[in-house]
Amino acid sequence: MQPQQTIISRSSQLVRLGGKVLEKRLAPFGVSFQEFRIVGLLLGDEDITQKDLAEKLSVRAATLSVAISKLEARGIVKREASSSDKRVNYLRLTSNKLIAEMVEIVFNFEQEISRGVNTADLQTARKVLTLLIDNLSNIDQ
């Protein structure tokens, strides 16, 4: 097998190319692909702190702060103080119409890139990716 055919290489290529296309499609919303990754993670998690989010994205909390501030300025994200610990702020999505439009763009994009792939293969791909991610998450822990 050639190095460019490894799962890591192919998945990196998918993310790079996909990110490039999504960046263009999200541009009218004033949101970068990286900022949308934040939105995507917040869609699936109600109680997430900036520190937790930084860990999930594998970036420093300080780096993430800039992106969160931009999303806050656009009215997409808000910081909410914890009721039990005022030192902790949770990140929450607002009920912004832009979020639904951006999510629709991403779902349409996934349908577009998976055209010609049957449902069973897509389910297998999701299952395999989930297993790879779980295995990777447990390495060197």
PDB file of C-alpha atoms in Angstrom:
ATOM      1  CA  MET A   1       0.000   0.000   0.000  1.00  0.00           C
ATOM      2  CA  GLN A   2       1.234   3.462  -0.881  1.00  0.00           C
ATOM      3  CA  PRO A   3       1.478   6.036   1.964  1.00  0.00           C
ATOM      4  CA  GLN A   4      -1.078   8.263   0.212  1.00  0.00           C
ATOM      5  CA  GLN A   5      -3.595   5.399   0.402  1.00  0.00           C
ATOM      6  CA  THR A   6      -3.553   5.011   4.192  1.00  0.00           C
ATOM      7  CA  ILE A   7      -6.704   5.820   6.127  1.00  0.00           C
ATOM      8  CA  ILE A   8      -4.975   8.769   7.807  1.00  0.00           C
ATOM      9  CA  SER A   9      -3.869  10.212   4.465  1.00  0.00           C
ATOM     10  CA  ARG A  10      -7.253   9.716   2.792  1.00  0.00           C
ATOM     11  CA  SER A  11      -9.211  11.128   5.740  1.00  0.00           C
ATOM     12  CA  SER A  12      -6.884  14.151   5.874  1.00  0.00           C
ATOM     13  CA  GLN A  13      -7.493  14.738   2.184  1.00  0.00           C
ATOM     14  CA  LEU A  14     -11.259  14.492   2.709  1.00  0.00           C
ATOM     15  CA  VAL A  15     -11.158  17.023   5.550  1.00  0.00           C
ATOM     16  CA  ARG A  16      -8.878  19.385   3.633  1.00  0.00           C
ATOM     17  CA  LEU A  17     -10.937  19.317   0.427  1.00  0.00           C
ATOM     18  CA  GLY A  18     -14.249  19.321   2.257  1.00  0.00           C
ATOM     19  CA  GLY A  19     -13.148  22.191   4.465  1.00  0.00           C
ATOM     20  CA  LYS A  20     -12.134  24.215   1.420  1.00  0.00           C
ATOM     21  CA  VAL A  21     -15.544  23.793  -0.234  1.00  0.00           C
ATOM     22  CA  LEU A  22     -17.479  24.394   2.983  1.00  0.00           C
ATOM     23  CA  GLU A  23     -15.406  27.510   3.677  1.00  0.00           C
ATOM     24  CA  LYS A  24     -16.674  28.979   0.393  1.00  0.00           C
ATOM     25  CA  ARG A  25     -20.268  27.966   1.075  1.00  0.00           C
ATOM     26  CA  LEU A  26     -20.235  29.386   4.610  1.00  0.00           C
ATOM     27  CA  ALA A  27     -18.558  32.667   3.554  1.00  0.00           C
ATOM     28  CA  PRO A  28     -21.890  34.504   3.010  1.00  0.00           C
ATOM     29  CA  PHE A  29     -22.654  33.926   6.702  1.00  0.00           C
ATOM     30  CA  GLY A  30     -19.354  35.462   7.786  1.00  0.00           C
ATOM     31  CA  VAL A  31     -18.381  32.138   9.367  1.00  0.00           C
ATOM     32  CA  SER A  32     -15.213  30.194   8.609  1.00  0.00           C
ATOM     33  CA  PHE A  33     -15.064  26.412   8.449  1.00  0.00           C
ATOM     34  CA  GLN A  34     -13.204  26.367  11.777  1.00  0.00           C
ATOM     35  CA  GLU A  35     -15.879  28.543  13.384  1.00  0.00           C
ATOM     36  CA  PHE A  36     -18.556  26.245  12.023  1.00  0.00           C
ATOM     37  CA  ARG A  37     -16.761  23.308  13.656  1.00  0.00           C
ATOM     38  CA  ILE A  38     -17.432  25.080  16.959  1.00  0.00           C
ATOM     39  CA  VAL A  39     -21.102  25.476  16.042  1.00  0.00           C
ATOM     40  CA  GLY A  40     -21.268  21.790  15.092  1.00  0.00           C
ATOM     41  CA  LEU A  41     -19.868  20.679  18.436  1.00  0.00           C
ATOM     42  CA  LEU A  42     -22.199  22.994  20.316  1.00  0.00           C
ATOM     43  CA  LEU A  43     -25.163  21.550  18.432  1.00  0.00           C
ATOM     44  CA  GLY A  44     -24.478  18.208  20.054  1.00  0.00           C
ATOM     45  CA  ASP A  45     -23.557  19.370  23.562  1.00  0.00           C
ATOM     46  CA  GLU A  46     -25.591  21.523  25.927  1.00  0.00           C
ATOM     47  CA  ASP A  47     -23.092  21.948  28.765  1.00  0.00           C
ATOM     48  CA  ILE A  48     -19.676  22.533  27.286  1.00  0.00           C
ATOM     49  CA  THR A  49     -17.044  24.906  28.579  1.00  0.00           C
ATOM     50  CA  GLN A  50     -14.464  26.697  26.474  1.00  0.00           C
ATOM     51  CA  LYS A  51     -11.792  24.447  27.991  1.00  0.00           C
ATOM     52  CA  ASP A  52     -13.729  21.287  27.027  1.00  0.00           C
ATOM     53  CA  LEU A  53     -14.385  22.619  23.543  1.00  0.00           C
ATOM     54  CA  ALA A  54     -10.701  23.457  23.068  1.00  0.00           C
ATOM     55  CA  GLU A  55      -9.822  19.885  24.026  1.00  0.00           C
ATOM     56  CA  LYS A  56     -12.345  18.441  21.549  1.00  0.00           C
ATOM     57  CA  LEU A  57     -10.973  20.640  18.770  1.00  0.00           C
ATOM     58  CA  SER A  58      -7.337  20.055  19.801  1.00  0.00           C
ATOM     59  CA  VAL A  59      -6.604  23.778  20.080  1.00  0.00           C
ATOM     60  CA  ARG A  60      -5.525  26.045  22.937  1.00  0.00           C
ATOM     61  CA  ALA A  61      -8.321  27.753  24.862  1.00  0.00           C
ATOM     62  CA  ALA A  62      -6.767  31.146  24.068  1.00  0.00           C
ATOM     63  CA  THR A  63      -6.858  30.399  20.334  1.00  0.00           C
ATOM     64  CA  LEU A  64     -10.466  29.314  20.619  1.00  0.00           C
ATOM     65  CA  SER A  65     -11.383  32.510  22.456  1.00  0.00           C
ATOM     66  CA  VAL A  66     -10.891  34.598  19.311  1.00  0.00           C
ATOM     67  CA  ALA A  67     -13.228  32.399  17.263  1.00  0.00           C
ATOM     68  CA  ILE A  68     -15.836  32.346  20.027  1.00  0.00           C
ATOM     69  CA  SER A  69     -15.716  36.138  20.279  1.00  0.00           C
ATOM     70  CA  LYS A  70     -16.383  36.390  16.531  1.00  0.00           C
ATOM     71  CA  LEU A  71     -19.331  33.986  16.800  1.00  0.00           C
ATOM     72  CA  GLU A  72     -20.619  35.965  19.793  1.00  0.00           C
ATOM     73  CA  ALA A  73     -20.418  39.199  17.800  1.00  0.00           C
ATOM     74  CA  ARG A  74     -22.470  37.556  15.019  1.00  0.00           C
ATOM     75  CA  GLY A  75     -25.103  36.527  17.594  1.00  0.00           C
ATOM     76  CA  ILE A  76     -24.509  32.812  17.044  1.00  0.00           C
ATOM     77  CA  VAL A  77     -22.894  31.858  20.366  1.00  0.00           C
ATOM     78  CA  LYS A  78     -23.299  33.192  23.887  1.00  0.00           C
ATOM     79  CA  ARG A  79     -21.417  32.575  27.103  1.00  0.00           C
ATOM     80  CA  GLU A  80     -23.572  31.632  30.081  1.00  0.00           C
ATOM     81  CA  ALA A  81     -22.314  31.531  33.677  1.00  0.00           C
ATOM     82  CA  SER A  82     -22.801  28.274  35.559  1.00  0.00           C
ATOM     83  CA  SER A  83     -25.413  28.506  38.295  1.00  0.00           C
ATOM     84  CA  SER A  84     -23.236  26.396  40.607  1.00  0.00           C
ATOM     85  CA  ASP A  85     -19.800  27.917  39.880  1.00  0.00           C
ATOM     86  CA  LYS A  86     -19.581  31.512  38.653  1.00  0.00           C
ATOM     87  CA  ARG A  87     -15.998  30.927  37.454  1.00  0.00           C
ATOM     88  CA  VAL A  88     -17.304  28.511  34.816  1.00  0.00           C
ATOM     89  CA  ASN A  89     -18.896  29.726  31.607  1.00  0.00           C
ATOM     90  CA  TYR A  90     -20.827  27.431  29.323  1.00  0.00           C
ATOM     91  CA  LEU A  91     -20.973  28.061  25.617  1.00  0.00           C
ATOM     92  CA  ARG A  92     -24.454  27.976  24.133  1.00  0.00           C
ATOM     93  CA  LEU A  93     -25.880  28.490  20.688  1.00  0.00           C
ATOM     94  CA  THR A  94     -28.456  31.221  20.336  1.00  0.00           C
ATOM     95  CA  SER A  95     -31.735  30.571  18.561  1.00  0.00           C
ATOM     96  CA  ASN A  96     -30.320  32.195  15.473  1.00  0.00           C
ATOM     97  CA  LYS A  97     -31.833  31.538  12.039  1.00  0.00           C
ATOM     98  CA  LEU A  98     -28.322  31.488  10.559  1.00  0.00           C
ATOM     99  CA  ILE A  99     -27.512  28.268  12.417  1.00  0.00           C
ATOM    100  CA  ALA A 100     -30.320  26.337  10.717  1.00  0.00           C
ATOM    101  CA  GLU A 101     -29.246  27.697   7.324  1.00  0.00           C
ATOM    102  CA  MET A 102     -25.607  26.730   7.900  1.00  0.00           C
ATOM    103  CA  VAL A 103     -26.571  23.244   9.087  1.00  0.00           C
ATOM    104  CA  GLU A 104     -28.687  22.812   5.970  1.00  0.00           C
ATOM    105  CA  ILE A 105     -25.691  23.749   3.814  1.00  0.00           C
ATOM    106  CA  VAL A 106     -23.583  21.105   5.559  1.00  0.00           C
ATOM    107  CA  PHE A 107     -26.250  18.386   5.219  1.00  0.00           C
ATOM    108  CA  ASN A 108     -26.730  19.239   1.543  1.00  0.00           C
ATOM    109  CA  PHE A 109     -22.959  19.139   1.069  1.00  0.00           C
ATOM    110  CA  GLU A 110     -22.784  15.673   2.643  1.00  0.00           C
ATOM    111  CA  GLN A 111     -25.536  14.449   0.330  1.00  0.00           C
ATOM    112  CA  GLU A 112     -23.675  15.937  -2.613  1.00  0.00           C
ATOM    113  CA  ILE A 113     -20.356  14.264  -1.797  1.00  0.00           C
ATOM    114  CA  SER A 114     -21.964  10.916  -0.979  1.00  0.00           C
ATOM    115  CA  ARG A 115     -23.884  10.753  -4.251  1.00  0.00           C
ATOM    116  CA  GLY A 116     -23.509   7.295  -5.765  1.00  0.00           C
ATOM    117  CA  VAL A 117     -22.634   5.656  -2.437  1.00  0.00           C
ATOM    118  CA  ASN A 118     -25.328   3.276  -1.263  1.00  0.00           C
ATOM    119  CA  THR A 119     -26.927   3.594   2.172  1.00  0.00           C
ATOM    120  CA  ALA A 120     -25.328   0.413   3.535  1.00  0.00           C
ATOM    121  CA  ASP A 121     -21.846   1.627   2.577  1.00  0.00           C
ATOM    122  CA  LEU A 122     -22.501   5.021   4.188  1.00  0.00           C
ATOM    123  CA  GLN A 123     -23.635   3.305   7.398  1.00  0.00           C
ATOM    124  CA  THR A 124     -20.514   1.135   7.339  1.00  0.00           C
ATOM    125  CA  ALA A 125     -18.324   4.213   6.760  1.00  0.00           C
ATOM    126  CA  ARG A 126     -19.918   5.999   9.744  1.00  0.00           C
ATOM    127  CA  LYS A 127     -19.444   2.913  11.913  1.00  0.00           C
ATOM    128  CA  VAL A 128     -15.807   2.463  10.868  1.00  0.00           C
ATOM    129  CA  LEU A 129     -15.011   6.155  11.366  1.00  0.00           C
ATOM    130  CA  THR A 130     -16.584   6.046  14.828  1.00  0.00           C
ATOM    131  CA  LEU A 131     -14.484   2.998  15.753  1.00  0.00           C
ATOM    132  CA  LEU A 132     -11.308   4.627  14.428  1.00  0.00           C
ATOM    133  CA  ILE A 133     -12.036   7.786  16.414  1.00  0.00           C
ATOM    134  CA  ASP A 134     -12.741   5.769  19.574  1.00  0.00           C
ATOM    135  CA  ASN A 135      -9.527   3.791  19.122  1.00  0.00           C
ATOM    136  CA  LEU A 136      -7.543   6.955  18.501  1.00  0.00           C
ATOM    137  CA  SER A 137      -9.065   8.608  21.563  1.00  0.00           C
ATOM    138  CA  ASN A 138      -7.797   5.749  23.731  1.00  0.00           C
ATOM    139  CA  ILE A 139      -4.208   5.772  22.463  1.00  0.00           C
ATOM    140  CA  ASP A 140      -1.665   7.103  24.984  1.00  0.00           C
ATOM    141  CA  GLN A 141      -4.341   7.906  27.547  1.00  0.00           C
TER     142      GLN A 141
END
